[in-house]
């Protein structure tokens, strides 16, 4: 039904040539403004990228969107969604080989935007699979790990989760307490013990990428745990329910009690925070794209509501200045956010993206998405309280995106540190 | 001393190739973050553009900056500045031919940024000359006009001003009252009467581009008035003093009392608001660039002050979270604003820039420059009140940029109209 | 267990004498600051008012609070709550006689604050009963109505709801479509038809105060409908489920299909919007108090969390400047809001309160409660998503309080109209 | 011409009785809203306080206002202003005896508001004389000092200044470096050396209250220096020019070079920061009142401009929603700020005001005055740049008030410390 990403057809829209000063003749025939693409970002995408975006958007609107209202109400996550995305080649899409599509970082951002246009919870499930776990294995795993896990993960047959945050260590992962020691009885194995929380996908994950301190060195290392290899009682992943947001994703804990993990399942070379931070950086890049999709959906919904809702002498409320200003503000921030995410994507692929760039766009795009979504929610007046308008769901979700993978203030201090050369965390 | 724009030498920095997924090998050697170019915008500029930027920045820092403090205190504008810029090929730089450099819109934006990094008032003087008057003549003038005026204007030997706003008609230029009728006594001439206000450069202008309603049609038309051709008493341009901001630019009125203007000096084809709006659109594009320069200067000044100023146990105030957050916010907005201005510049040259895109970036960049400059001003504490720190001057200037050429709220409504299809001006 | 409001014992705290310049001798022994009462508002309350407040706070914390988490999760409202409040004399408390306590408007505000400190949904249920329905009957009803309904309502035995808003008429109630005509078959009765929505308590109400247009005059009139007198099929009150906020209150529609209402049940003298607006004004006054209670609870929760949560070298996050600023901002707005609500309460009782004063404090206190609650929610980082911290519930609730009984922007325009003398609604 | 404060006549407006629930009969005749006193604060003031306010307002509007435009342009301060205020009994007005009026703290706040309604610079000059110097002498001076200085200061014949801030110690006065040692040659004298900056009134002061560290103890002590007793070369007070704001006040340095000061001129009992902080607290209380006056003037000016200025089809811009919202926001903050300042004034006189209450109202009222003044400045569009509209002057002044006597962020941390019990200054 949907064309997979890896075999897209040619498209007509050419990449802009960007030669200087050739636009003169166009000046007298003004170009129409498109509120869905206010600063013409589509001109920056390649033919391939646009095709991938179209595939992802169609799938998300046609297949995901109809499921989200019930999923959110009931805190369900349908794991088939990742399977379907796998069929379309959307998982781990930037990876070359291992059954992955090998697309550009911008193309991957466009997929993420399409998913979060529907729901940040779905996007979270997708990001964990693609960026955190597949990305982590691809970057830090052995060739054996890659061959063993990536193809099934790319198909969405095998689901992953990423275990870093602990109950007492959120913004400060350097202090994690989960520990890996030589297993007392099982040769060639480590024994992992500890507790992780707020782990997206943990209750349904087949593969758990867990970060723990190696007892012998005190350094953080990454371990790939296969659930079906864990003896009973050594691994529990109870779900966390009654969330205020991201209710269409599934979240849980990871409780490890002397869980045996083969030595070969430890990432060989990376130690310290470099490993998890590199994965998170990749996921944060995706969040910067995704939240723009959520914001764009809020704009579309608020715009439509404002055009249909009439108050005071039968005027659509879209006629009121206070409503128009909210739409103008939100549209501007969405347009700017897309440009920034695109720029960082390009630099990533050229090896020129500093990690703080990702802090910057993660923070700003989350913040602006949230602020504007809240302002747009006001357009719905009392009706905003009904979940059928979707806006309240986005607002609740976007608050969570602002706090996870680096709360907004923490990223301020990361930026402050790089700007001033002085750390202000404590 | 400075290399003119039109003959710049080759530079080494190559345009990024942007092929996808080639950056893998760089991942393990993180790229350093540059607070002066937080999202790597320099990667988007061509070799020529970077060279032009360098020329403009050097000139502005070395020659303009030393003059601005006294100019601002005394409300002086040294017209030699435009002459010097002319020598470097910086005036009317996007125009092809007529002694102009013919550079890209992005290059022109980089010049504007360099000028406003020093002072918005200097940038105003420059914008009027380049965008409003030279740009207007180039777009709407006859070939005779172009040949007669543009070369001298490009050299900064002949200064222009742009007369649209009237005392009672600011945001609503469609209601202007200045009128042009056949001259009662001077054949082949119109007689112009009316009054313009808040006209940058008017007291020193040699050439006045004035918009007036043609008596016979009631339609707005553009007239090019040569000051030295006006009989005594028909043209007065008294300065407006005691301004709260932009004190390094010169501002005045234009008072026309049956001023005779040759018929050949009326723009031949353009009528209605299309003419002035097209010119303003061009100037607004420049403001979007310029205000980012002013904001960048505020960041640099606040950062330096915060690193040097010590309070509480000898810590530099740059160590305080509340200070770091202000720097992070400002740096982010500057980085985003530059990307947006670059994007619109590229689209302009490709003939793909809708006028509302310019409204968007003019509004947003002015607003964010102002908000952040104000926040950074707080970093200076009580010392901010001293004009030697420069920050108060930028704050006062940036407020003016937010109000002129379309006050921020007006641009909200322009955007709101294009987003919703409904006007909310009245 | 709790002392009823109407028979409170004496208390020791005297009302301040407020004679000028007597405080000199105290200057050298600084008074401690109390973050729970930052600007010493308790000094403004009488002994009786403080006693009432204490009764209400004790009841709410001891009896309501333990129920709210489940109620919110399951969208339940336990009608026994209103019965319990009735036993304590807290319902319709400003009314003199008819079994009501006859307390000051400030005392009533203190009750409201205590209730909303627990939950805005509970406060909504309380406000509808007390301010909208009991207040409406007391102000506009006949002596017969008062004697018949008020005593049972004061006990919480009879529950009321208030039907004004219609599906197509939220901010603009002048356009309601529900109509009352002489009943075709039942003598001495009107026949009411129409539909109301977003009606707090409607599914459980025994008494429905419904505003409808009288067919003969086109003027809005108020009708008191007893549910148990309505023939089957003439009155339906289906609940509205899946709300984003106020989930601990019950909300529904009122569907009237030729519902017969005795002529004696129409308010005799009031017509037009004056009736419902007077009731709403009274409810809005309560909201101004209540939202401050919710905000104060957010402050207490965030403060406690910040003192217990440790990050980065074992510091409580309360040590971080960015956290302290959020607490300082919120505490300030709570303190200011309480003063403003107290002032309007005093003026109400003196007959000096203009309706726009209520617009002002409703708008400002809702807005500031919401903004600060959102900022404080950030203090909880990722944990905010867990409903057990309570903060997310307050945030979701406070958004609804900002939109109902006059959305914030609408109150801006009410204020703008009275400030300028010009209406800007359309 | 104006009636002095100390002998005001009786007024008719009675203090409200505030008995509960007496307002019923008024409900049907709505009270008109007064945008100049939105929450009826005038009802809280005594007859005497209202009379004093009237005297001060009349003087300020009739005598001060006409001088301010030129004073601001030229950075002049006419010391006759303080003499005139002295004649009216407005200086040191809360002091009992010594020729002072002995009014309540609220009355003193009303005077301050009247002065800053004209200009924050004038208010600064007044605050230094009244709160910082007269207040300091009255609180900490010997009986001899009081009798010697206060009567002349109350008449405005003798002007004072307050020297605490040093070039390197703004927010952190505990680190000041000015030192007092036994004078090497003059018996019974201290020798003071050091440098103070940003000292309002220093160039024209007759009496300088200077805080210095006593060499023998290292503790801060207060010294009263009579300019005309200082040998040449031991005291210099050069003015600081070219300020961005407060240009109608005179500011300077104090340079002490072995300046001899009689031992009897040291405050006898107070040491450490307690002395200066107590004075500053008193001045900050005044700033909280004063900035509300400046904001009220901005509201009045913006309202008038919005009613007169017509744009788009001849509508006054007061009709536009975006303008009305700015007016509504500002009016609300002004009303709330006045209530808070009144409350703290009452508590001061009862000896119940914690210093942090003053931090709260100083911070909030300065912040809100500034934010709203800036928003109202936008109402003037391009005309805001002309100093004749007065709004730009208020904006520039209010920025300074936000930074001096405790920059806004510093007060956040003072509040944060008292709320959490943890200091976050470093």
Coordinates of N, CA, C and O in Angstrom, one line a residue, chain C residues 182-303:
Chain C
X182 N -45.1 29.1 25.6 CA -46.2 28.5 26.4 C -46.3 27.0 26.0 O -46.3 26.7 24.8
X183 N -46.5 26.2 27.0 CA -46.6 24.8 26.8 C -47.9 24.5 26.0 O -49.0 25.0 26.4
X184 N -47.9 23.7 25.0 CA -49.0 23.5 24.1 C -50.1 22.8 24.9 O -51.3 23.0 24.6
X185 N -49.8 21.9 25.8 CA -50.8 21.1 26.4 C -50.9 21.3 28.0 O -52.0 21.1 28.5
X186 N -49.8 21.7 28.6 CA -49.8 21.8 30.0 C -50.0 23.2 30.5 O -49.2 24.0 30.4
X187 N -51.1 23.5 31.1 CA -51.5 24.8 31.4 C -50.6 25.4 32.5 O -50.1 24.6 33.4
X188 N -50.3 26.7 32.5 CA -49.5 27.3 33.5 C -48.0 26.8 33.4 O -47.2 27.0 34.3
X189 N -47.6 26.3 32.3 CA -46.3 25.8 32.1 C -45.7 26.4 30.8 O -46.4 26.6 29.8
X190 N -44.4 26.6 30.8 CA -43.6 26.8 29.6 C -43.1 25.5 29.1 O -43.0 24.5 29.8
X191 N -42.8 25.5 27.8 CA -42.2 24.4 27.2 C -40.8 24.8 26.8 O -40.6 25.7 26.0
X192 N -39.8 24.1 27.3 CA -38.4 24.5 27.0 C -37.7 23.5 26.0 O -37.8 22.3 26.3
X193 N -37.1 24.0 25.0 CA -36.4 23.2 24.1 C -35.0 23.8 23.7 O -34.9 25.0 23.5
X194 N -34.1 22.9 23.6 CA -32.7 23.4 23.3 C -31.7 22.6 24.0 O -32.0 21.6 24.6
X195 N -30.4 23.0 23.8 CA -29.3 22.2 24.1 C -28.2 23.0 24.8 O -27.8 24.0 24.2
X196 N -27.8 22.5 25.9 CA -26.7 23.2 26.6 C -25.5 22.2 26.7 O -25.7 21.0 26.8
X197 N -24.3 22.8 26.8 CA -23.1 21.9 26.8 C -22.1 22.4 27.8 O -22.1 23.6 28.1
X198 N -21.1 21.5 28.1 CA -20.1 21.8 29.1 C -20.7 22.3 30.4 O -20.2 23.3 31.1
X199 N -21.7 21.6 30.9 CA -22.4 22.0 32.1 C -21.9 21.1 33.3 O -22.3 19.9 33.4
X200 N -21.2 21.8 34.2 CA -20.7 21.1 35.3 C -21.9 20.6 36.2 O -22.8 21.4 36.4
X201 N -21.8 19.4 36.6 CA -22.8 18.8 37.5 C -24.1 18.3 36.8 O -24.9 17.7 37.5
X202 N -24.2 18.6 35.5 CA -25.5 18.4 34.9 C -26.0 16.9 35.1 O -27.1 16.7 35.4
X203 N -25.1 15.9 34.9 CA -25.6 14.6 35.0 C -26.1 14.2 36.4 O -26.9 13.2 36.5
X204 N -25.7 14.9 37.4 CA -26.2 14.5 38.8 C -27.1 15.5 39.4 O -27.4 15.4 40.6
X205 N -27.4 16.6 38.7 CA -28.1 17.7 39.3 C -29.6 17.3 39.5 O -30.2 16.7 38.7
X206 N -30.1 17.8 40.6 CA -31.6 17.6 40.9 C -32.3 18.9 40.4 O -33.5 18.8 40.1
X207 N -31.6 20.0 40.4 CA -32.2 21.2 40.0 C -31.4 21.9 38.9 O -30.2 22.0 39.1
X208 N -32.0 22.3 37.9 CA -31.2 22.8 36.7 C -31.7 24.3 36.5 O -32.9 24.5 36.1
X209 N -30.8 25.2 36.7 CA -31.1 26.6 36.4 C -30.7 26.8 34.9 O -29.5 26.8 34.6
X210 N -31.7 27.0 34.1 CA -31.5 27.1 32.7 C -31.9 28.4 32.1 O -33.0 28.9 32.5
X211 N -31.1 29.0 31.3 CA -31.4 30.3 30.7 C -31.8 30.0 29.2 O -31.2 29.3 28.5
X212 N -33.0 30.6 28.9 CA -33.6 30.4 27.6 C -34.2 31.7 27.1 O -34.5 32.6 27.9
X213 N -34.4 31.8 25.8 CA -35.1 33.0 25.3 C -36.6 32.8 25.4 O -37.1 31.7 24.9
X214 N -37.3 33.8 25.9 CA -38.7 33.7 25.9 C -39.3 34.0 24.5 O -38.9 35.0 23.9
X215 N -40.1 33.0 24.0 CA -40.5 33.2 22.6 C -41.2 34.5 22.3 O -41.0 35.1 21.3
X216 N -42.0 34.9 23.3 CA -42.8 36.1 23.1 C -42.0 37.4 23.0 O -42.4 38.4 22.3
X217 N -40.9 37.4 23.7 CA -40.1 38.7 23.8 C -38.7 38.6 23.2 O -38.1 39.6 22.9
X218 N -38.3 37.4 23.0 CA -36.9 37.2 22.5 C -35.9 37.5 23.6 O -34.7 37.5 23.3
X219 N -36.3 37.8 24.8 CA -35.4 38.1 25.9 C -35.0 36.9 26.7 O -35.8 36.0 26.9
X220 N -33.8 36.9 27.2 CA -33.3 35.8 28.0 C -33.9 35.8 29.4 O -34.0 36.8 30.0
X221 N -34.4 34.7 29.8 CA -35.0 34.5 31.2 C -34.4 33.3 31.8 O -34.0 32.3 31.2
X222 N -34.5 33.3 33.2 CA -34.0 32.1 33.9 C -35.1 31.2 34.4 O -36.1 31.7 34.9
X223 N -34.9 29.9 34.3 CA -35.9 28.9 34.6 C -35.3 27.9 35.6 O -34.2 27.4 35.3
X224 N -36.0 27.5 36.7 CA -35.5 26.5 37.6 C -36.3 25.2 37.3 O -37.5 25.2 37.4
X225 N -35.5 24.2 36.8 CA -36.2 23.0 36.5 C -35.9 21.9 37.5 O -34.7 21.7 37.8
X226 N -36.9 21.2 38.0 CA -36.7 20.1 38.9 C -36.7 18.8 38.1 O -37.6 18.5 37.4
X227 N -35.6 18.1 38.2 CA -35.5 17.0 37.4 C -36.6 16.0 37.6 O -37.1 15.4 36.6
X228 N -37.0 15.8 38.8 CA -38.0 14.7 39.1 C -39.4 15.1 38.7 O -40.3 14.3 38.8
X229 N -39.5 16.3 38.2 CA -40.8 16.7 37.7 C -40.9 16.7 36.2 O -42.0 17.0 35.6
X230 N -39.8 16.3 35.5 CA -39.8 16.3 34.1 C -40.3 15.0 33.5 O -39.8 13.9 33.9
X231 N -41.3 15.0 32.6 CA -41.8 13.7 32.0 C -40.6 13.1 31.2 O -39.7 13.8 30.7
X232 N -40.6 11.8 31.2 CA -39.6 11.0 30.4 C -39.4 11.6 29.0 O -40.4 11.9 28.4
X233 N -38.2 11.7 28.6 CA -37.9 12.1 27.2 C -37.8 13.6 27.1 O -37.4 14.1 26.0
X234 N -38.2 14.4 28.1 CA -38.1 15.9 27.9 C -36.8 16.5 28.5 O -36.5 17.6 28.1
X235 N -36.1 15.7 29.3 CA -34.8 16.2 29.8 C -33.8 15.1 29.8 O -34.0 14.0 30.4
X236 N -32.7 15.3 29.1 CA -31.6 14.3 29.2 C -30.3 15.1 29.6 O -30.1 16.3 29.2
X237 N -29.5 14.4 30.4 CA -28.2 15.1 30.8 C -27.0 14.2 30.6 O -26.4 13.8 31.6
X238 N -26.7 13.8 29.4 CA -25.6 12.9 29.2 C -24.3 13.5 29.6 O -24.0 14.6 29.3
X239 N -23.5 12.6 30.3 CA -22.1 13.1 30.6 C -21.2 13.3 29.4 O -21.4 12.6 28.4
X240 N -20.2 14.2 29.6 CA -19.2 14.3 28.6 C -17.9 13.7 29.2 O -17.5 14.1 30.2
X241 N -17.4 12.7 28.5 CA -16.2 12.0 29.1 C -15.0 12.3 28.3 O -15.0 13.1 27.3
X242 N -13.9 11.8 28.8 CA -12.6 11.9 28.1 C -12.1 13.4 28.1 O -11.6 13.8 27.1
X243 N -12.3 14.0 29.2 CA -11.8 15.4 29.3 C -10.3 15.4 29.5 O -9.7 14.5 30.1
X244 N -9.7 16.5 29.1 CA -8.2 16.7 29.3 C -7.9 17.3 30.7 O -6.8 17.4 31.1
X245 N -8.9 17.8 31.3 CA -8.7 18.5 32.6 C -10.0 18.5 33.4 O -11.1 18.0 32.8
X246 N -10.0 19.0 34.6 CA -11.2 19.0 35.5 C -11.8 17.6 35.5 O -13.1 17.5 35.5
X247 N -11.0 16.5 35.5 CA -11.6 15.2 35.4 C -12.2 14.8 36.7 O -13.0 13.8 36.8
X248 N -11.9 15.5 37.8 CA -12.6 15.2 39.1 C -13.9 15.9 39.2 O -14.5 15.8 40.3
X249 N -14.3 16.6 38.2 CA -15.7 17.1 38.2 C -16.5 16.4 37.1 O -15.9 15.8 36.2
X250 N -17.8 16.4 37.3 CA -18.6 15.8 36.3 C -19.2 16.8 35.4 O -19.7 17.9 35.9
X251 N -19.2 16.6 34.1 CA -19.6 17.6 33.1 C -20.6 16.9 32.2 O -20.4 15.7 31.9
X252 N -21.5 17.6 31.7 CA -22.4 17.0 30.7 C -23.2 18.0 29.9 O -22.8 19.2 29.9
X253 N -24.1 17.5 29.2 CA -25.0 18.4 28.4 C -26.4 18.5 29.1 O -26.6 17.7 30.1
X254 N -27.2 19.4 28.7 CA -28.6 19.4 29.0 C -29.4 19.5 27.7 O -29.2 20.4 27.0
X255 N -30.2 18.5 27.5 CA -31.0 18.4 26.3 C -32.4 18.5 26.7 O -33.0 17.6 27.4
X256 N -33.1 19.6 26.2 CA -34.5 19.8 26.6 C -35.3 19.7 25.3 O -35.1 20.3 24.3
X257 N -36.3 18.8 25.5 CA -37.2 18.6 24.3 C -38.7 18.8 24.8 O -39.3 17.9 25.4
X258 N -39.1 20.0 24.6 CA -40.5 20.4 25.0 C -40.6 20.1 26.5 O -41.7 19.5 26.9
X259 N -39.7 20.4 27.3 CA -39.7 20.1 28.7 C -40.7 21.1 29.4 O -40.5 22.3 29.3
X260 N -41.7 20.6 30.1 CA -42.6 21.5 30.8 C -42.0 22.1 32.1 O -41.5 21.3 32.9
X261 N -42.1 23.4 32.2 CA -41.6 24.0 33.4 C -42.7 25.0 33.9 O -43.2 25.8 33.2
X262 N -43.1 24.9 35.2 CA -44.2 25.7 35.7 C -43.8 27.2 35.6 O -42.6 27.6 35.8
X263 N -44.8 28.0 35.3 CA -44.5 29.5 35.1 C -43.9 30.1 36.4 O -43.1 31.0 36.3
X264 N -44.3 29.5 37.5 CA -43.7 30.0 38.8 C -42.2 29.8 38.9 O -41.6 30.3 39.8
X265 N -41.7 28.9 38.1 CA -40.3 28.6 38.2 C -39.4 29.5 37.3 O -38.2 29.3 37.1
X266 N -40.0 30.5 36.7 CA -39.2 31.5 35.9 C -38.9 32.6 36.9 O -39.7 33.0 37.7
X267 N -37.6 33.0 36.9 CA -37.2 34.2 37.7 C -38.1 35.4 37.3 O -38.3 35.7 36.1
X268 N -38.7 36.1 38.3 CA -39.7 37.0 37.9 C -39.2 38.3 37.2 O -39.9 38.7 36.3
X269 N -38.2 38.9 37.7 CA -37.9 40.2 37.2 C -36.7 40.4 36.3 O -36.7 41.4 35.5
X270 N -35.8 39.5 36.3 CA -34.6 39.7 35.6 C -34.7 39.3 34.1 O -35.2 38.2 33.9
X271 N -34.3 40.1 33.2 CA -34.3 39.6 31.8 C -33.0 40.1 31.1 O -32.4 41.0 31.5
X272 N -32.7 39.4 30.0 CA -31.5 39.7 29.2 C -30.3 39.0 29.9 O -30.4 38.1 30.7
X273 N -29.1 39.5 29.5 CA -27.9 38.9 30.0 C -27.6 39.3 31.4 O -26.7 38.7 32.0
X274 N -28.3 40.2 32.0 CA -28.0 40.7 33.3 C -28.1 39.5 34.4 O -27.2 39.5 35.2
X275 N -29.1 38.7 34.2 CA -29.2 37.6 35.2 C -28.0 36.6 35.1 O -27.3 36.5 36.1
X276 N -27.8 36.0 34.0 CA -26.6 35.1 34.0 C -25.3 35.8 34.2 O -24.4 35.2 34.9
X277 N -25.1 37.0 33.8 CA -23.9 37.6 34.0 C -23.6 37.9 35.5 O -22.5 37.9 36.0
X278 N -24.7 38.3 36.2 CA -24.5 38.5 37.6 C -24.1 37.2 38.3 O -23.2 37.2 39.2
X279 N -24.7 36.1 38.0 CA -24.3 34.8 38.6 C -22.9 34.5 38.2 O -22.1 34.1 39.0
X280 N -22.5 34.7 36.9 CA -21.2 34.3 36.5 C -20.2 35.2 37.2 O -19.1 34.8 37.5
X281 N -20.5 36.4 37.4 CA -19.6 37.4 38.1 C -19.3 36.8 39.4 O -18.1 36.9 39.9
X282 N -20.3 36.3 40.1 CA -20.1 35.8 41.4 C -19.2 34.5 41.4 O -18.3 34.3 42.2
X283 N -19.4 33.7 40.4 CA -18.6 32.5 40.2 C -17.1 32.9 39.9 O -16.2 32.3 40.3
X284 N -17.0 33.9 39.0 CA -15.7 34.3 38.6 C -14.9 34.8 39.8 O -13.7 34.6 39.9
X285 N -15.6 35.5 40.6 CA -14.9 36.0 41.9 C -14.3 34.8 42.6 O -13.2 34.8 43.1
X286 N -15.1 33.7 42.7 CA -14.6 32.5 43.4 C -13.4 31.9 42.7 O -12.5 31.4 43.3
X287 N -13.5 31.9 41.3 CA -12.3 31.4 40.6 C -11.0 32.1 40.9 O -10.0 31.5 41.0
X288 N -11.2 33.4 41.0 CA -10.0 34.2 41.3 C -9.3 33.8 42.6 O -8.1 33.8 42.8
X289 N -10.2 33.4 43.6 CA -9.6 32.9 44.8 C -9.1 31.4 44.7 O -8.1 31.1 45.2
X290 N -9.9 30.6 44.0 CA -9.6 29.2 43.9 C -8.3 28.9 43.2 O -7.5 28.1 43.7
X291 N -8.1 29.6 42.1 CA -6.9 29.3 41.4 C -5.6 29.7 42.2 O -4.6 29.1 42.0
X292 N -5.8 30.6 43.1 CA -4.6 30.9 43.9 C -4.4 29.7 44.9 O -3.2 29.5 45.2
X293 N -5.4 29.1 45.3 CA -5.2 27.9 46.1 C -4.5 26.8 45.3 O -3.5 26.2 45.8
X294 N -4.9 26.6 44.1 CA -4.2 25.6 43.3 C -2.7 26.0 43.1 O -1.8 25.1 43.2
X295 N -2.5 27.2 42.8 CA -1.1 27.7 42.6 C -0.3 27.5 43.9 O 0.8 27.0 43.9
X296 N -0.9 27.8 45.0 CA -0.2 27.6 46.3 C 0.2 26.2 46.5 O 1.2 25.8 47.0
X297 N -0.7 25.3 46.1 CA -0.4 23.9 46.2 C 0.7 23.5 45.3 O 1.6 22.7 45.7
X298 N 0.7 24.0 44.1 CA 1.9 23.8 43.2 C 3.2 24.2 43.8 O 4.2 23.6 43.7
X299 N 3.2 25.4 44.4 CA 4.4 25.9 45.0 C 4.8 25.0 46.1 O 6.0 24.6 46.2
X300 N 3.9 24.6 47.0 CA 4.3 23.7 48.1 C 4.9 22.4 47.6 O 5.9 21.8 48.1
X301 N 4.2 21.8 46.5 CA 4.7 20.6 46.0 C 6.1 20.7 45.3 O 6.9 19.9 45.5
X302 N 6.2 21.8 44.5 CA 7.5 22.0 43.9 C 8.6 22.2 44.8 O 9.7 21.8 44.7
X303 N 8.3 23.0 45.9 CA 9.3 23.3 46.9 C 9.8 22.1 47.6 O 11.0 21.8 47.8

